[in-house]
Amino acid sequence: MPITVPVLPAGVDPAWLPREVWRPLGSRRTLVDGSGPLVETVHGEVAAGCARYGGAVVRGTRGARGAPGVPDGSYDLVLRLVHHGGAGRHTDPALLASPGEEGFVHERSGGTTTVTASGQRGLLYGLFHVVRLGEDAFRGDRAPEAHRPATELRMLDHWDNVAVHPVMGQVERGYAGGSLFWRDGSAVADLERVRGYGRLLAACGINAVSVNNVNVHEAEAHLLTDRVGDVARIADALRPYGVRTHLSVNFASPVLLGGPACADPLDAAVREWWAEAVRGVYAAVPDFGGFVVKADSEGQPGPFTYGRSHADGANMLAAALAPHGGTVHWRAFVYDHRQDWRDRSSDRARAAYDHFATLDGEFADNAVLQVKHGPMDFQVREPVSPVLGALPRTRVAVEVQATQEYTGQQRHVCWLGPMWSEVLRFRPGGEHGSAVGALARGGMVAVSNVGDDPFWTGHPLAQANLYTFGRLSWQPDAEPRRILDEWIALTFPSAADRLVDGLRTVLHGSWRTYEKYTAPLGVGFMVQPGHHYGPGVDGYEYSPWGTYHFADRDGIGVDRSAATGTGYAAQYSGPWAELYESPGSCPDELLLFFHHVPYGHVLSSGRTVVQHIYDTHFEGVAEVEEARRVWAGLADLVEPARHARVAERYEEQVRCAREWRDQVNSYFLRKSGVADERGRTIY
Amino acid sequence: MPITVPVLPAGVDPAWLPREVWRPLGSRRTLVDGSGPLVETVHGEVAAGCARYGGAVVRGTRGARGAPGVPDGSYDLVLRLVHHGGAGRHTDPALLASPGEEGFVHERSGGTTTVTASGQRGLLYGLFHVVRLGEDAFRGDRAPEAHRPATELRMLDHWDNVAVHPVMGQVERGYAGGSLFWRDGSAVADLERVRGYGRLLAACGINAVSVNNVNVHEAEAHLLTDRVGDVARIADALRPYGVRTHLSVNFASPVLLGGPACADPLDAAVREWWAEAVRGVYAAVPDFGGFVVKADSEGQPGPFTYGRSHADGANMLAAALAPHGGTVHWRAFVYDHRQDWRDRSSDRARAAYDHFATLDGEFADNAVLQVKHGPMDFQVREPVSPVLGALPRTRVAVEVQATQEYTGQQRHVCWLGPMWSEVLRFRPGGEHGSAVGALARGGMVAVSNVGDDPFWTGHPLAQANLYTFGRLSWQPDAEPRRILDEWIALTFPSAADRLVDGLRTVLHGSWRTYEKYTAPLGVGFMVQPGHHYGPGVDGYEYSPWGTYHFADRDGIGVDRSAATGTGYAAQYSGPWAELYESPGSCPDELLLFFHHVPYGHVLSSGRTVVQHIYDTHFEGVAEVEEARRVWAGLADLVEPARHARVAERYEEQVRCAREWRDQVNSYFLRKSGVADERGRTIY
């Protein structure tokens, strides 16, 4: 019996899996061949598609030996699980062997499209590959292509709280309603939507979810022990779509949960406490993925309390997880959040490298160092973190933020694909070195932008960020615009060219547009404190958070050069250290991140810094106004609810962008005294 | 039987009524003569003092006819209620008649001190007058002195919420713990502390309390109708000390509480709804004081919704209250809180005058216009509101803020007596006109600084603000330092000279010290948005709240002149309008409130504006450091708990004052480029 495909609650958007995407496959004859629970999922999906569109599915269970009594040539599509090293249609064993647990081989000849996988997840991903191809999957011939993910861990971290936090709410930095997983202090009673979420994730290549906030408060700490049953229920819902469940844990769990009175990672009783806790978790969740840990960071406890290193801390948890195949994701987001703004020698940007670079080689095999893509905190523009090239003997994961904390909070359109792609293509060792996407052996992680909102992500167009993250985590060197086209084709099936063009227009440049009307030239953090929405040019200027621009009447920026500044630039390998060291060679878009320059400094664009600020802020608003106009023109092509939701958010985006423009421009006019060359209105 | 004096819960500070203040009276022979519930209170107080200190009290009930069988000469103290117009010892009927319901005549001859009152409250206030005098009350002879309050309403407005507000908490802008009145959604079960609070209020002359926040949310709206029983319980607890209970009401109450679907003040059904509601209140609280209303202000509903004037709104409520002797206090705090910072022609400071001046003469006799002392919002320095002299045919009350929202939130010492005194002595019509204290026929109101904190006010020294307010409300032209000395003598009985001197030192100049290290020269609002604690020079600069300083690289301040600015200065009467109009004649301390001037503008002090900013900020911190040192030196003279609480808050005050100094100075150095003449460290 095929499993039943998830049925989303009424009114919940199907996102990139609307019914219509199943038509090409569902109207044909398919063989699903192989055995195992995820093969049942594949069968269930195909069966549902066929039930809807008149096709037929045959279920085989012989794997490489072919389905019983039916020649493959009778099918339009064969989805086949082969045993590793077994003989199939392919005569090249290397090709067959290469895809691994999650890969698949896709080919077409003689009127039959074939997906062959040696692992169940591979078959599932192969199925969704066929779905993505649509009618193209059933045209002409196609030589065998092997598809495999670049990294075996492609994870979403949900910053969801079990108990609603008095300040941060149910989902910390969440802009899409409440939690998908938690309600009224427990896992949600009806997990059908969570199953549907797992299906959406599988369809874009994500295979892991951490189900609670990295800031682990009291209620959430108990998920590790007496509340693990809640975790198991969620894991059960996600498992059929190949998604493993992870848990954020509090480093002080032994103390919080009635174990030893300390959390010293070298203390035998503490280690045994963790080992026992992990055994309990695996008893409840046999395929549990592991832990995510934010330690010694923004007030969270950590090994520093006991004079231990972060390697000591991570390795203790790794040791507890190792017997069960689990992994610890140890976040590198460690810095002094009680910095004195008066002290210009301290530099938060340096912190992760300073804390972790010397620990290279000390981490256990199943410990992953999870590094934010930039040295600060998910600003619209940051350099790539120097940590990402600095620990060759450590499994490093790259963390990006799909939830738009600093990029418009899902009230603004800001498609982050191009930013993430820039990070993943960055080569820390220079042009002959590997790209970040290849160096990130520990995986790709995004902070989730999903909640219980009917559109999943608050802003309907923010679904594109989630989808793009999944696909980039599978193939980090993919062209993001090609991924966006996939998303458009799936989400808006049979879209008219005008709609496709319109969606491209409003999404393609939206990140750069957002950058234009907010903080200029890489300087970052000109936001309202606390909630981080809307402009506050001096909002973090005199704060303890290490986030300064040092604007005065003469100039602006942070000197992070080695020669005269904080030395951060020297944390990069050769070519980058040199490039960033001098204002003359530093790329314009990062100039104020690396240098303090006069307002009259001439950028490589030929404009002065202050004129650049004025120009980009006027341009950014004009671009948002234009995007709003384009969207308004698509009203006849988009379902009314979706169109209205986006249109309404464009009103807010335009309002807010104008506020950004006017506050930033007024701030710099008042400070610099330099008039706008074009005489536009600045207040 | 005398009533029992309130017994405060263990650990609650007795404030200005410690046991010892009763010794002079309690060790003597007293006659309490007259009848009525408040006479019983007086009797109870005297009896309790005598029980403790060995004196004796005789209870007479004959009033002017003398106590039965005992000649007055046998008493050290006679406290006597006489019937209005009746004959007593005094031969001058005018003198006897003059004190009114709340006044009293105090004299001493032949070894007997006599307090004569024609109203029960007068007798109660006379008793506390004797308590304040201590042994002096029983020395020598004293010719008859009539004491009476300057205004008949001396009120504390508690901004207490019945239901804890998700953002503002239990007490809005409260810095002294939870509410004295409300807990867990109801009036507190044990009202003994509320009785004790009434006693403290009576001892400083306060006779009215509004028991809920002027922002009236859902739960609090019901106090008017189905929850009036809670109000009655509080009123019962306060009544024995002559304190009447008032209620803040929501102008949209009819709509909120199931009455008519509108709240139009001219709608007959609405008027009848209110009349009926008021009847219900008086049935539960026969001496109910009346309503406090914040209408059309910061989001609260009001008559503007129906195209009616504020006089229409106030008069509707006045009409409902009039048959029962109640009063409506209608707040004049009406302004546009969604102002566009780009629009320099709008001026929040103008709002109250613009809204209300033309309504003079239109308000009912029992409607009081409650006016904040300054045109903005309780900043450390503001000019006196021009509304206070602008409505001669309207009963106006002056509202000050004892809770230190903008003046250190009871973590900083900031004795506000001198500020309030300046306001009350201000003569809106010029030197030959009446002072504000005399013009405020509608009463004196303070936003309470009291909560369920053991010291009542969070900071133990903030008790001085509450006491000073009470005494100034009784006698607005009193010398505040004399009041402070009273407070010291009562609160620290038998204090050594060193303690008295120390307390004077840390309190006398504390308001000016606070002004020095915070926002300079009357400019105001350089605070962190939302919570209003700590510096944020641009915190409200680009906000919708109408609170701007317009600092640029050349200068700072708001041009409110009539000639070139918003015209606010012209709202004042003759001499003041002229004085404020020109930067040359405007007092230094208000310069930036009225004028935008270059940083190099020379003040009447001889210093430039920017040097004044630097100097005062360094001085202010030095003064706080010195006050901390002085306080530390008093450790041997103050109870440990009180000393420790104050010492701990001085640490925070010093930290915060330094933060103010450094942020403000850095801001202006960065903006002006003008170096400190004395070369001190600015960041």
CSV table of N, CA and C in Angstrom, one decimal, chain A residues 453-517:
chain,number,residue,atom,x,y,z
A,453,ASP,N,1.9,30.5,9.2
A,453,ASP,CA,1.3,31.4,8.2
A,453,ASP,C,0.7,30.6,7.0
A,454,PRO,N,-0.4,30.9,6.5
A,454,PRO,CA,-1.0,30.2,5.4
A,454,PRO,C,-0.1,30.1,4.2
A,455,PHE,N,0.8,31.2,4.0
A,455,PHE,CA,1.8,31.1,2.9
A,455,PHE,C,3.1,30.6,3.4
A,456,TRP,N,3.2,30.1,4.5
A,456,TRP,CA,4.4,29.5,5.1
A,456,TRP,C,5.4,30.5,5.6
A,457,THR,N,5.6,31.5,4.7
A,457,THR,CA,6.7,32.5,5.0
A,457,THR,C,6.3,33.9,5.2
A,458,GLY,N,5.0,34.1,5.5
A,458,GLY,CA,4.5,35.5,5.7
A,458,GLY,C,4.4,36.2,4.3
A,459,HIS,N,5.5,36.6,3.8
A,459,HIS,CA,5.4,37.2,2.4
A,459,HIS,C,5.4,36.0,1.4
A,460,PRO,N,4.4,35.9,0.6
A,460,PRO,CA,4.4,34.8,-0.4
A,460,PRO,C,5.7,34.6,-1.2
A,461,LEU,N,6.3,35.8,-1.6
A,461,LEU,CA,7.5,35.7,-2.4
A,461,LEU,C,8.7,35.3,-1.6
A,462,ALA,N,8.6,35.3,-0.3
A,462,ALA,CA,9.7,34.8,0.5
A,462,ALA,C,9.8,33.3,0.4
A,463,GLN,N,8.8,32.6,-0.1
A,463,GLN,CA,9.0,31.2,-0.3
A,463,GLN,C,10.2,30.9,-1.3
A,464,ALA,N,10.4,31.9,-2.1
A,464,ALA,CA,11.6,31.7,-3.1
A,464,ALA,C,12.9,31.6,-2.3
A,465,ASN,N,13.0,32.3,-1.2
A,465,ASN,CA,14.2,32.1,-0.4
A,465,ASN,C,14.4,30.7,0.2
A,466,LEU,N,13.3,30.2,0.7
A,466,LEU,CA,13.4,28.8,1.2
A,466,LEU,C,13.8,27.8,0.1
A,467,TYR,N,13.1,27.9,-1.0
A,467,TYR,CA,13.4,27.0,-2.1
A,467,TYR,C,14.8,27.2,-2.6
A,468,THR,N,15.2,28.4,-2.8
A,468,THR,CA,16.6,28.7,-3.3
A,468,THR,C,17.6,28.1,-2.3
A,469,PHE,N,17.4,28.3,-1.0
A,469,PHE,CA,18.3,27.7,-0.1
A,469,PHE,C,18.4,26.2,-0.3
A,470,GLY,N,17.3,25.6,-0.4
A,470,GLY,CA,17.4,24.1,-0.5
A,470,GLY,C,18.2,23.7,-1.7
A,471,ARG,N,17.9,24.3,-2.8
A,471,ARG,CA,18.5,23.9,-4.1
A,471,ARG,C,20.0,24.3,-4.1
A,472,LEU,N,20.3,25.5,-3.5
A,472,LEU,CA,21.8,25.8,-3.4
A,472,LEU,C,22.5,24.9,-2.4
A,473,SER,N,21.8,24.4,-1.4
A,473,SER,CA,22.5,23.5,-0.5
A,473,SER,C,22.8,22.2,-1.2
A,474,TRP,N,22.0,21.9,-2.2
A,474,TRP,CA,22.3,20.7,-3.0
A,474,TRP,C,23.4,20.9,-4.0
A,475,GLN,N,23.3,22.1,-4.6
A,475,GLN,CA,24.3,22.4,-5.6
A,475,GLN,C,24.8,23.9,-5.4
A,476,PRO,N,25.8,24.1,-4.6
A,476,PRO,CA,26.2,25.5,-4.2
A,476,PRO,C,26.6,26.3,-5.4
A,477,ASP,N,27.1,25.7,-6.5
A,477,ASP,CA,27.5,26.5,-7.6
A,477,ASP,C,26.4,26.7,-8.6
A,478,ALA,N,25.2,26.3,-8.3
A,478,ALA,CA,24.1,26.5,-9.2
A,478,ALA,C,23.9,28.0,-9.5
A,479,GLU,N,23.4,28.3,-10.6
A,479,GLU,CA,23.1,29.7,-10.9
A,479,GLU,C,21.8,30.1,-10.3
A,480,PRO,N,21.8,31.0,-9.4
A,480,PRO,CA,20.5,31.3,-8.6
A,480,PRO,C,19.3,31.6,-9.5
A,481,ARG,N,19.6,32.3,-10.6
A,481,ARG,CA,18.4,32.7,-11.4
A,481,ARG,C,17.8,31.5,-12.0
A,482,ARG,N,18.6,30.4,-12.3
A,482,ARG,CA,18.0,29.2,-12.8
A,482,ARG,C,17.1,28.6,-11.7
A,483,ILE,N,17.6,28.6,-10.5
A,483,ILE,CA,16.8,28.1,-9.4
A,483,ILE,C,15.5,28.9,-9.2
A,484,LEU,N,15.6,30.2,-9.4
A,484,LEU,CA,14.4,31.0,-9.2
A,484,LEU,C,13.4,30.6,-10.3
A,485,ASP,N,13.9,30.4,-11.5
A,485,ASP,CA,13.0,30.0,-12.6
A,485,ASP,C,12.3,28.6,-12.3
A,486,GLU,N,13.1,27.7,-11.7
A,486,GLU,CA,12.4,26.5,-11.2
A,486,GLU,C,11.3,26.8,-10.3
A,487,TRP,N,11.6,27.6,-9.3
A,487,TRP,CA,10.6,28.0,-8.3
A,487,TRP,C,9.4,28.6,-8.9
A,488,ILE,N,9.6,29.5,-9.9
A,488,ILE,CA,8.5,30.1,-10.6
A,488,ILE,C,7.7,29.1,-11.3
A,489,ALA,N,8.4,28.2,-12.0
A,489,ALA,CA,7.6,27.2,-12.9
A,489,ALA,C,6.8,26.3,-12.0
A,490,LEU,N,7.3,25.9,-10.8
A,490,LEU,CA,6.6,25.0,-9.9
A,490,LEU,C,5.5,25.7,-9.2
A,491,THR,N,5.7,26.9,-8.7
A,491,THR,CA,4.8,27.6,-7.9
A,491,THR,C,3.6,28.2,-8.7
A,492,PHE,N,4.0,28.6,-9.9
A,492,PHE,CA,3.0,29.2,-10.8
A,492,PHE,C,2.9,28.4,-12.1
A,493,PRO,N,2.4,27.2,-12.0
A,493,PRO,CA,2.4,26.3,-13.2
A,493,PRO,C,1.6,26.9,-14.3
A,494,SER,N,2.1,26.7,-15.5
A,494,SER,CA,1.5,27.2,-16.7
A,494,SER,C,1.4,28.7,-16.7
A,495,ALA,N,2.4,29.4,-16.0
A,495,ALA,CA,2.3,30.8,-15.9
A,495,ALA,C,2.5,31.5,-17.3
A,496,ALA,N,1.8,32.5,-17.5
A,496,ALA,CA,2.0,33.3,-18.8
A,496,ALA,C,3.4,33.9,-18.7
A,497,ASP,N,3.9,34.2,-19.9
A,497,ASP,CA,5.2,34.8,-20.0
A,497,ASP,C,5.2,36.1,-19.2
A,498,ARG,N,4.1,36.9,-19.3
A,498,ARG,CA,4.1,38.1,-18.6
A,498,ARG,C,4.3,38.0,-17.0
A,499,LEU,N,3.7,36.9,-16.5
A,499,LEU,CA,3.8,36.6,-15.1
A,499,LEU,C,5.2,36.2,-14.8
A,500,VAL,N,5.8,35.3,-15.6
A,500,VAL,CA,7.2,34.9,-15.4
A,500,VAL,C,8.1,36.1,-15.4
A,501,ASP,N,7.9,36.9,-16.4
A,501,ASP,CA,8.8,38.1,-16.5
A,501,ASP,C,8.6,39.0,-15.3
A,502,GLY,N,7.4,39.2,-14.9
A,502,GLY,CA,7.1,40.1,-13.8
A,502,GLY,C,7.7,39.6,-12.5
A,503,LEU,N,7.6,38.3,-12.3
A,503,LEU,CA,8.2,37.7,-11.1
A,503,LEU,C,9.7,37.8,-11.1
A,504,ARG,N,10.3,37.6,-12.3
A,504,ARG,CA,11.7,37.8,-12.4
A,504,ARG,C,12.1,39.3,-12.1
A,505,THR,N,11.3,40.2,-12.6
A,505,THR,CA,11.6,41.6,-12.4
A,505,THR,C,11.6,42.0,-11.0
A,506,VAL,N,10.6,41.5,-10.2
A,506,VAL,CA,10.5,42.0,-8.9
A,506,VAL,C,11.4,41.2,-7.9
A,507,LEU,N,11.9,40.1,-8.4
A,507,LEU,CA,12.7,39.3,-7.5
A,507,LEU,C,14.2,39.4,-7.8
A,508,HIS,N,14.6,39.4,-9.0
A,508,HIS,CA,16.0,39.3,-9.4
A,508,HIS,C,16.9,40.3,-8.6
A,509,GLY,N,16.5,41.6,-8.7
A,509,GLY,CA,17.4,42.6,-8.1
A,509,GLY,C,17.0,43.0,-6.7
A,510,SER,N,16.1,42.3,-6.1
A,510,SER,CA,15.5,42.8,-4.9
A,510,SER,C,16.5,42.9,-3.7
A,511,TRP,N,17.5,42.0,-3.7
A,511,TRP,CA,18.5,42.1,-2.6
A,511,TRP,C,19.3,43.4,-2.8
A,512,ARG,N,19.7,43.7,-4.0
A,512,ARG,CA,20.5,44.9,-4.2
A,512,ARG,C,19.6,46.1,-4.0
A,513,THR,N,18.4,46.0,-4.3
A,513,THR,CA,17.5,47.1,-4.1
A,513,THR,C,17.4,47.4,-2.6
A,514,TYR,N,17.3,46.3,-1.8
A,514,TYR,CA,17.2,46.5,-0.4
A,514,TYR,C,18.5,47.1,0.2
A,515,GLU,N,19.6,46.6,-0.3
A,515,GLU,CA,20.9,47.1,0.1
A,515,GLU,C,20.9,48.6,-0.2
A,516,LYS,N,20.4,49.0,-1.4
A,516,LYS,CA,20.5,50.4,-1.8
A,516,LYS,C,19.8,51.3,-0.8
A,517,TYR,N,18.6,51.0,-0.4
A,517,TYR,CA,17.9,51.9,0.5
A,517,TYR,C,18.2,51.8,2.0
